[in-house]
Amino acid sequence: MRKVMLVTGASAGIGAATARLAATRGYDVVVTYNSDRAGAEAVAADAKAAGARVLTCQADVADPDQIAALFAQIDAEFGRLDALVNNAGVVDATARVTDLTHARLRRMFDINVIGAILVAKESVSRMLAQGDGGAIVNISSAAARLGSGNQYVDYAASKAAIDTFTKGLSDEVAADNIRVNAIRPGLIETDIHAKGGEPGRAERLAHMVPMKRTGSAAEVADAVLYLLSDQASYVTGSVLDVSGGR
Ligand code: NAP
């Protein structure tokens, strides 16, 4: 039987690469997006071509009602959930702390932290009810370690919250055979940098990476699929850096 994987923010970048790879590894996939419907549909088409059953859903993770509607659709379509990739996330424009506004902080934490925790909550409740375990990968960032001073300390702080949540949740559900890990990607070539107002950011900072290059979404997806797989059966509460040594 194919396992069912939910990937939030699967219309682009790391989430899209993860959903595509998951389909080739035997998962059925739930592809969610916020605004990029065409991107999500392209990922869904590729996943179907790889043999997966696919549910494509619009769901803004900053809106609890949309999260509830997403899980109602998953329940109706698949009736189970085996794996979650908590990937949806945003950065914002480069700013110093003196420039941060309440509206910016709300958006950042509503999406990157509260949304991720609520999606994990709904996923865990289904995995517990099923009784046969599950696996979760939360997408953090190297920013959680680096702090991102003079760039976006709010983003870094939101990802540090994800690291701590990963540890706490992993402890709560370890005895239920639900493994919870996180990945801290480094400078990965996706559109997130352009969305934050700096399209060339990853390439500009590549010289700071010990490996002297940016990473690809596919390289992160490989690590995600490893952590979700039985090859990682004794790995939980871990945070894996996929950052070229940075
Ligand atoms: P991306 O290419 O911009 O993709 C972000 C995805 O998240 C898109 O599918 C987007 O959906 C979705 N999303 C954004 N806001 C959302 C919301 N409110 N509700 C639901 N989905 C939402 O970014 P990426 O680089 O792949 O980033 C994926 C994750 O990796 C993020 O958590 C990011 O913080 C983390 N990360 C990235 C890097 C990097 O260098 N790229 C480094 C470290 C960590 P729509 O496009 O449909 O709106």
Tab-separated table of C-alpha atoms and ligand atoms in Angstrom:
chain	number	residue	atom	x	y	z
A	1	MET	CA	0.000	0.000	0.000
A	2	ARG	CA	1.338	3.463	-0.889
A	3	LYS	CA	1.830	5.780	2.072
A	4	VAL	CA	0.228	9.229	2.025
A	5	MET	CA	2.457	12.295	2.393
A	6	LEU	CA	1.332	15.882	2.915
A	7	VAL	CA	3.747	18.533	1.649
A	8	THR	CA	2.764	22.101	2.542
A	9	GLY	CA	3.974	24.738	0.086
A	10	ALA	CA	4.536	22.214	-2.687
A	11	SER	CA	3.926	24.613	-5.577
A	12	ALA	CA	7.560	25.748	-5.773
A	13	GLY	CA	11.103	25.257	-4.560
A	14	ILE	CA	11.913	22.686	-1.884
A	15	GLY	CA	8.305	21.585	-1.416
A	16	ALA	CA	7.830	20.985	-5.134
A	17	ALA	CA	11.065	18.973	-5.371
A	18	THR	CA	10.023	16.949	-2.328
A	19	ALA	CA	6.547	16.144	-3.670
A	20	ARG	CA	7.968	15.110	-7.038
A	21	LEU	CA	10.587	12.862	-5.416
A	22	ALA	CA	8.056	11.376	-2.996
A	23	ALA	CA	5.866	10.279	-5.905
A	24	THR	CA	8.781	8.417	-7.465
A	25	ARG	CA	9.505	6.764	-4.101
A	26	GLY	CA	6.040	5.255	-3.830
A	27	TYR	CA	4.066	7.850	-1.875
A	28	ASP	CA	0.682	9.280	-2.699
A	29	VAL	CA	0.941	13.022	-2.168
A	30	VAL	CA	-1.102	15.958	-0.984
A	31	VAL	CA	0.230	19.017	-2.813
A	32	THR	CA	-0.719	22.275	-1.118
A	33	TYR	CA	-0.167	25.838	-2.227
A	34	ASN	CA	-1.214	29.313	-1.216
A	35	SER	CA	-1.228	31.451	-4.373
A	36	ASP	CA	0.658	29.556	-7.105
A	37	ARG	CA	-2.031	27.269	-8.464
A	38	ALA	CA	-0.234	26.698	-11.769
A	39	GLY	CA	2.923	25.630	-9.942
A	40	ALA	CA	0.965	23.193	-7.791
A	41	GLU	CA	-0.819	21.757	-10.816
A	42	ALA	CA	2.500	21.195	-12.607
A	43	VAL	CA	3.857	19.325	-9.582
A	44	ALA	CA	0.653	17.315	-9.308
A	45	ALA	CA	0.857	16.331	-12.992
A	46	ASP	CA	4.438	15.100	-12.553
A	47	ALA	CA	3.529	13.184	-9.401
A	48	LYS	CA	0.602	11.518	-11.184
A	49	ALA	CA	2.856	10.614	-14.098
A	50	ALA	CA	5.138	8.908	-11.552
A	51	GLY	CA	2.192	6.765	-10.410
A	52	ALA	CA	0.988	8.667	-7.361
A	53	ARG	CA	-2.563	9.437	-6.371
A	54	VAL	CA	-2.552	13.197	-5.823
A	55	LEU	CA	-4.761	15.657	-3.982
A	56	THR	CA	-4.052	19.304	-4.808
A	57	CYS	CA	-5.355	21.853	-2.278
A	58	GLN	CA	-5.158	25.588	-1.795
A	59	ALA	CA	-4.548	26.274	1.896
A	60	ASP	CA	-3.038	29.357	3.505
A	61	VAL	CA	-1.352	27.930	6.606
A	62	ALA	CA	-1.749	31.312	8.341
A	63	ASP	CA	-5.521	30.684	8.416
A	64	PRO	CA	-6.739	28.002	10.858
A	65	ASP	CA	-9.998	27.590	8.928
A	66	GLN	CA	-8.080	26.791	5.747
A	67	ILE	CA	-5.975	24.243	7.641
A	68	ALA	CA	-9.175	22.615	8.906
A	69	ALA	CA	-10.563	22.530	5.355
A	70	LEU	CA	-7.318	21.000	4.058
A	71	PHE	CA	-7.471	18.143	6.551
A	72	ALA	CA	-11.151	17.564	5.834
A	73	GLN	CA	-10.182	17.056	2.179
A	74	ILE	CA	-7.334	14.704	3.130
A	75	ASP	CA	-9.728	12.687	5.323
A	76	ALA	CA	-12.255	12.463	2.508
A	77	GLU	CA	-9.749	11.575	-0.219
A	78	PHE	CA	-7.314	9.266	1.584
A	79	GLY	CA	-8.701	8.599	5.066
A	80	ARG	CA	-5.165	8.469	6.441
A	81	LEU	CA	-1.850	10.308	6.643
A	82	ASP	CA	1.576	8.713	7.060
A	83	ALA	CA	4.058	11.521	6.483
A	84	LEU	CA	4.159	15.307	6.789
A	85	VAL	CA	6.652	17.729	5.304
A	86	ASN	CA	6.018	21.017	7.094
A	87	ASN	CA	7.616	23.173	4.420
A	88	ALA	CA	5.461	26.254	3.704
A	89	GLY	CA	7.386	29.335	4.713
A	90	VAL	CA	8.267	32.917	3.878
A	91	VAL	CA	11.079	35.393	4.320
A	92	ASP	CA	10.681	39.149	4.085
A	93	ALA	CA	12.718	42.112	2.892
A	94	THR	CA	16.142	42.738	4.380
A	95	ALA	CA	15.653	44.933	7.437
A	96	ARG	CA	17.167	45.863	10.766
A	97	VAL	CA	15.243	45.175	13.943
A	98	THR	CA	14.370	48.878	14.179
A	99	ASP	CA	12.450	48.537	10.897
A	100	LEU	CA	10.295	45.563	11.926
A	101	THR	CA	6.566	46.182	12.148
A	102	HIS	CA	3.922	44.295	14.075
A	103	ALA	CA	2.208	43.387	10.798
A	104	ARG	CA	5.414	41.892	9.394
A	105	LEU	CA	6.072	39.884	12.572
A	106	ARG	CA	2.502	38.591	12.650
A	107	ARG	CA	2.725	37.389	9.055
A	108	MET	CA	6.118	35.756	9.592
A	109	PHE	CA	5.109	33.922	12.760
A	110	ASP	CA	1.558	33.088	11.593
A	111	ILE	CA	2.976	31.275	8.547
A	112	ASN	CA	6.360	29.934	9.686
A	113	VAL	CA	5.519	28.986	13.278
A	114	ILE	CA	1.818	28.905	14.154
A	115	GLY	CA	0.834	27.444	10.784
A	116	ALA	CA	3.512	24.761	11.042
A	117	ILE	CA	2.471	23.823	14.576
A	118	LEU	CA	-1.230	23.630	13.655
A	119	VAL	CA	-0.476	21.471	10.593
A	120	ALA	CA	1.650	19.184	12.779
A	121	LYS	CA	-1.141	19.030	15.345
A	122	GLU	CA	-3.694	17.871	12.783
A	123	SER	CA	-1.209	15.383	11.309
A	124	VAL	CA	-0.222	13.888	14.666
A	125	SER	CA	-3.831	13.481	15.747
A	126	ARG	CA	-4.480	11.380	12.631
A	127	MET	CA	-1.278	9.358	13.028
A	128	LEU	CA	-2.153	8.626	16.670
A	129	ALA	CA	-5.668	7.522	15.711
A	130	GLN	CA	-4.299	5.234	12.988
A	131	GLY	CA	-2.006	3.635	15.581
A	132	ASP	CA	0.784	2.590	13.237
A	133	GLY	CA	3.170	5.514	13.565
A	134	GLY	CA	4.269	8.145	11.110
A	135	ALA	CA	7.055	10.565	10.262
A	136	ILE	CA	7.331	14.341	10.149
A	137	VAL	CA	10.027	16.607	8.742
A	138	ASN	CA	9.860	20.287	9.626
A	139	ILE	CA	11.756	22.640	7.333
A	140	SER	CA	13.807	24.986	9.477
A	141	SER	CA	16.761	27.033	8.205
A	142	ALA	CA	20.449	27.561	8.872
A	143	ALA	CA	19.232	31.029	9.857
A	144	ALA	CA	18.098	29.467	13.156
A	145	ARG	CA	21.789	28.998	14.026
A	146	LEU	CA	23.161	32.089	12.291
A	147	GLY	CA	20.623	34.628	13.604
A	148	SER	CA	20.530	36.592	10.320
A	149	GLY	CA	21.498	39.920	11.878
A	150	ASN	CA	21.094	42.837	9.452
A	151	GLN	CA	19.021	40.600	7.154
A	152	TYR	CA	15.936	39.221	8.883
A	153	VAL	CA	16.258	38.338	12.560
A	154	ASP	CA	12.493	37.720	12.649
A	155	TYR	CA	12.814	34.944	10.072
A	156	ALA	CA	15.756	33.421	11.962
A	157	ALA	CA	13.793	33.513	15.215
A	158	SER	CA	10.794	31.868	13.550
A	159	LYS	CA	13.007	29.001	12.371
A	160	ALA	CA	14.632	28.645	15.812
A	161	ALA	CA	11.109	28.103	17.106
A	162	ILE	CA	10.745	25.275	14.587
A	163	ASP	CA	13.933	23.611	15.882
A	164	THR	CA	12.643	23.726	19.461
A	165	PHE	CA	9.183	22.550	18.425
A	166	THR	CA	10.781	19.637	16.592
A	167	LYS	CA	12.562	18.477	19.749
A	168	GLY	CA	9.528	18.855	21.978
A	169	LEU	CA	7.092	17.197	19.606
A	170	SER	CA	9.512	14.343	18.927
A	171	ASP	CA	9.659	13.611	22.667
A	172	GLU	CA	5.862	13.701	22.957
A	173	VAL	CA	5.185	11.165	20.230
A	174	ALA	CA	8.327	8.979	20.155
A	175	ALA	CA	6.647	6.165	22.097
A	176	ASP	CA	3.826	6.212	19.525
A	177	ASN	CA	6.321	5.415	16.751
A	178	ILE	CA	5.979	8.870	15.216
A	179	ARG	CA	9.379	10.294	14.326
A	180	VAL	CA	9.843	14.066	14.111
A	181	ASN	CA	12.954	15.643	12.640
A	182	ALA	CA	13.929	18.930	11.038
A	183	ILE	CA	16.163	20.033	8.211
A	184	ARG	CA	18.069	23.291	8.206
A	185	PRO	CA	18.701	24.149	4.546
A	186	GLY	CA	21.436	26.655	3.801
A	187	LEU	CA	21.545	28.810	0.667
A	188	ILE	CA	19.228	26.983	-1.713
A	189	GLU	CA	18.435	28.217	-5.225
A	190	THR	CA	14.692	28.845	-5.121
A	191	ASP	CA	12.408	31.811	-5.735
A	192	ILE	CA	12.161	32.573	-2.004
A	193	HIS	CA	15.041	35.037	-2.288
A	194	ALA	CA	13.312	36.976	-5.075
A	195	LYS	CA	10.107	36.986	-3.042
A	196	GLY	CA	12.134	38.598	-0.225
A	197	GLY	CA	13.280	41.274	-2.678
A	198	GLU	CA	16.751	39.921	-3.472
A	199	PRO	CA	16.757	37.516	-6.433
A	200	GLY	CA	20.553	37.030	-6.451
A	201	ARG	CA	20.900	36.494	-2.693
A	202	ALA	CA	21.897	32.820	-2.680
A	203	GLU	CA	24.526	33.302	-5.383
A	204	ARG	CA	25.820	36.506	-3.760
A	205	LEU	CA	26.470	34.722	-0.458
A	206	ALA	CA	27.747	31.449	-1.934
A	207	HIS	CA	31.362	32.409	-1.213
A	208	MET	CA	30.559	32.131	2.531
A	209	VAL	CA	29.695	28.450	2.146
A	210	PRO	CA	32.602	26.046	2.810
A	211	MET	CA	31.556	24.119	-0.321
A	212	LYS	CA	31.608	27.438	-2.246
A	213	ARG	CA	28.268	26.883	-3.940
A	214	THR	CA	24.547	27.122	-3.396
A	215	GLY	CA	22.418	24.022	-2.931
A	216	SER	CA	19.483	22.818	-4.980
A	217	ALA	CA	15.938	22.041	-3.915
A	218	ALA	CA	16.565	18.469	-5.086
A	219	GLU	CA	19.457	18.106	-2.620
A	220	VAL	CA	17.158	19.137	0.224
A	221	ALA	CA	14.408	16.821	-1.017
A	222	ASP	CA	16.817	13.871	-0.897
A	223	ALA	CA	17.477	14.561	2.778
A	224	VAL	CA	13.751	14.937	3.501
A	225	LEU	CA	12.967	11.580	1.907
A	226	TYR	CA	15.770	9.959	3.886
A	227	LEU	CA	14.423	11.250	7.207
A	228	LEU	CA	10.919	10.046	6.331
A	229	SER	CA	12.138	6.613	5.257
A	230	ASP	CA	12.672	3.409	7.196
A	231	GLN	CA	16.429	3.963	6.720
A	232	ALA	CA	16.024	6.646	9.409
A	233	SER	CA	14.029	4.367	11.737
A	234	TYR	CA	16.110	5.268	14.829
A	235	VAL	CA	16.362	8.993	14.026
A	236	THR	CA	14.033	11.340	15.877
A	237	GLY	CA	14.377	14.776	17.452
A	238	SER	CA	17.284	15.487	15.111
A	239	VAL	CA	18.024	18.590	13.106
A	240	LEU	CA	19.981	17.883	9.935
A	241	ASP	CA	21.954	20.699	8.311
A	242	VAL	CA	21.817	20.591	4.500
A	243	SER	CA	23.932	23.661	4.008
A	244	GLY	CA	27.246	22.851	2.354
A	245	GLY	CA	28.995	23.169	5.711
A	246	ARG	CA	27.765	26.677	6.519
B	1	NAP	P1	9.622	29.060	-2.256
B	1	NAP	O1	10.223	28.556	-3.504
B	1	NAP	O2	9.262	30.490	-2.113
B	1	NAP	O3	8.364	28.152	-1.906
B	1	NAP	C1	7.613	28.447	-0.755
B	1	NAP	C2	6.367	27.595	-0.743
B	1	NAP	O4	5.635	27.924	0.460
B	1	NAP	C3	5.462	27.870	-1.919
B	1	NAP	O5	4.856	26.673	-2.335
B	1	NAP	C4	4.420	28.804	-1.326
B	1	NAP	O6	3.141	28.689	-1.944
B	1	NAP	C5	4.326	28.269	0.072
B	1	NAP	N1	3.735	29.253	0.975
B	1	NAP	C6	4.154	30.517	1.219
B	1	NAP	N2	3.307	31.113	2.077
B	1	NAP	C7	2.331	30.220	2.331
B	1	NAP	C8	1.162	30.249	3.133
B	1	NAP	N3	0.795	31.340	3.826
B	1	NAP	N4	0.385	29.138	3.184
B	1	NAP	C9	0.726	28.040	2.487
B	1	NAP	N5	1.808	27.951	1.708
B	1	NAP	C10	2.598	29.041	1.640
B	1	NAP	O7	10.599	28.774	-1.003
B	1	NAP	P2	11.617	27.581	-0.673
B	1	NAP	O8	12.975	28.156	-0.740
B	1	NAP	O9	11.265	26.343	-1.385
B	1	NAP	O10	11.282	27.432	0.885
B	1	NAP	C11	10.645	26.294	1.429
B	1	NAP	C12	10.985	26.231	2.914
B	1	NAP	O11	12.419	26.132	3.040
B	1	NAP	C13	10.582	27.465	3.696
B	1	NAP	O12	10.094	27.084	4.968
B	1	NAP	C14	11.876	28.233	3.837
B	1	NAP	O13	11.893	29.063	4.960
B	1	NAP	C15	12.865	27.095	3.944
B	1	NAP	N6	14.260	27.464	3.619
B	1	NAP	C16	14.621	27.861	2.360
B	1	NAP	C17	15.940	28.202	2.113
B	1	NAP	C18	16.422	28.668	0.768
B	1	NAP	O14	17.579	29.147	0.670
B	1	NAP	N7	15.641	28.556	-0.283
B	1	NAP	C19	16.886	28.123	3.130
B	1	NAP	C20	16.481	27.704	4.389
B	1	NAP	C21	15.168	27.367	4.620
B	1	NAP	P3	2.599	29.720	-3.084
B	1	NAP	O15	3.780	30.013	-3.965
B	1	NAP	O16	1.513	28.912	-3.728
B	1	NAP	O17	2.106	30.924	-2.413
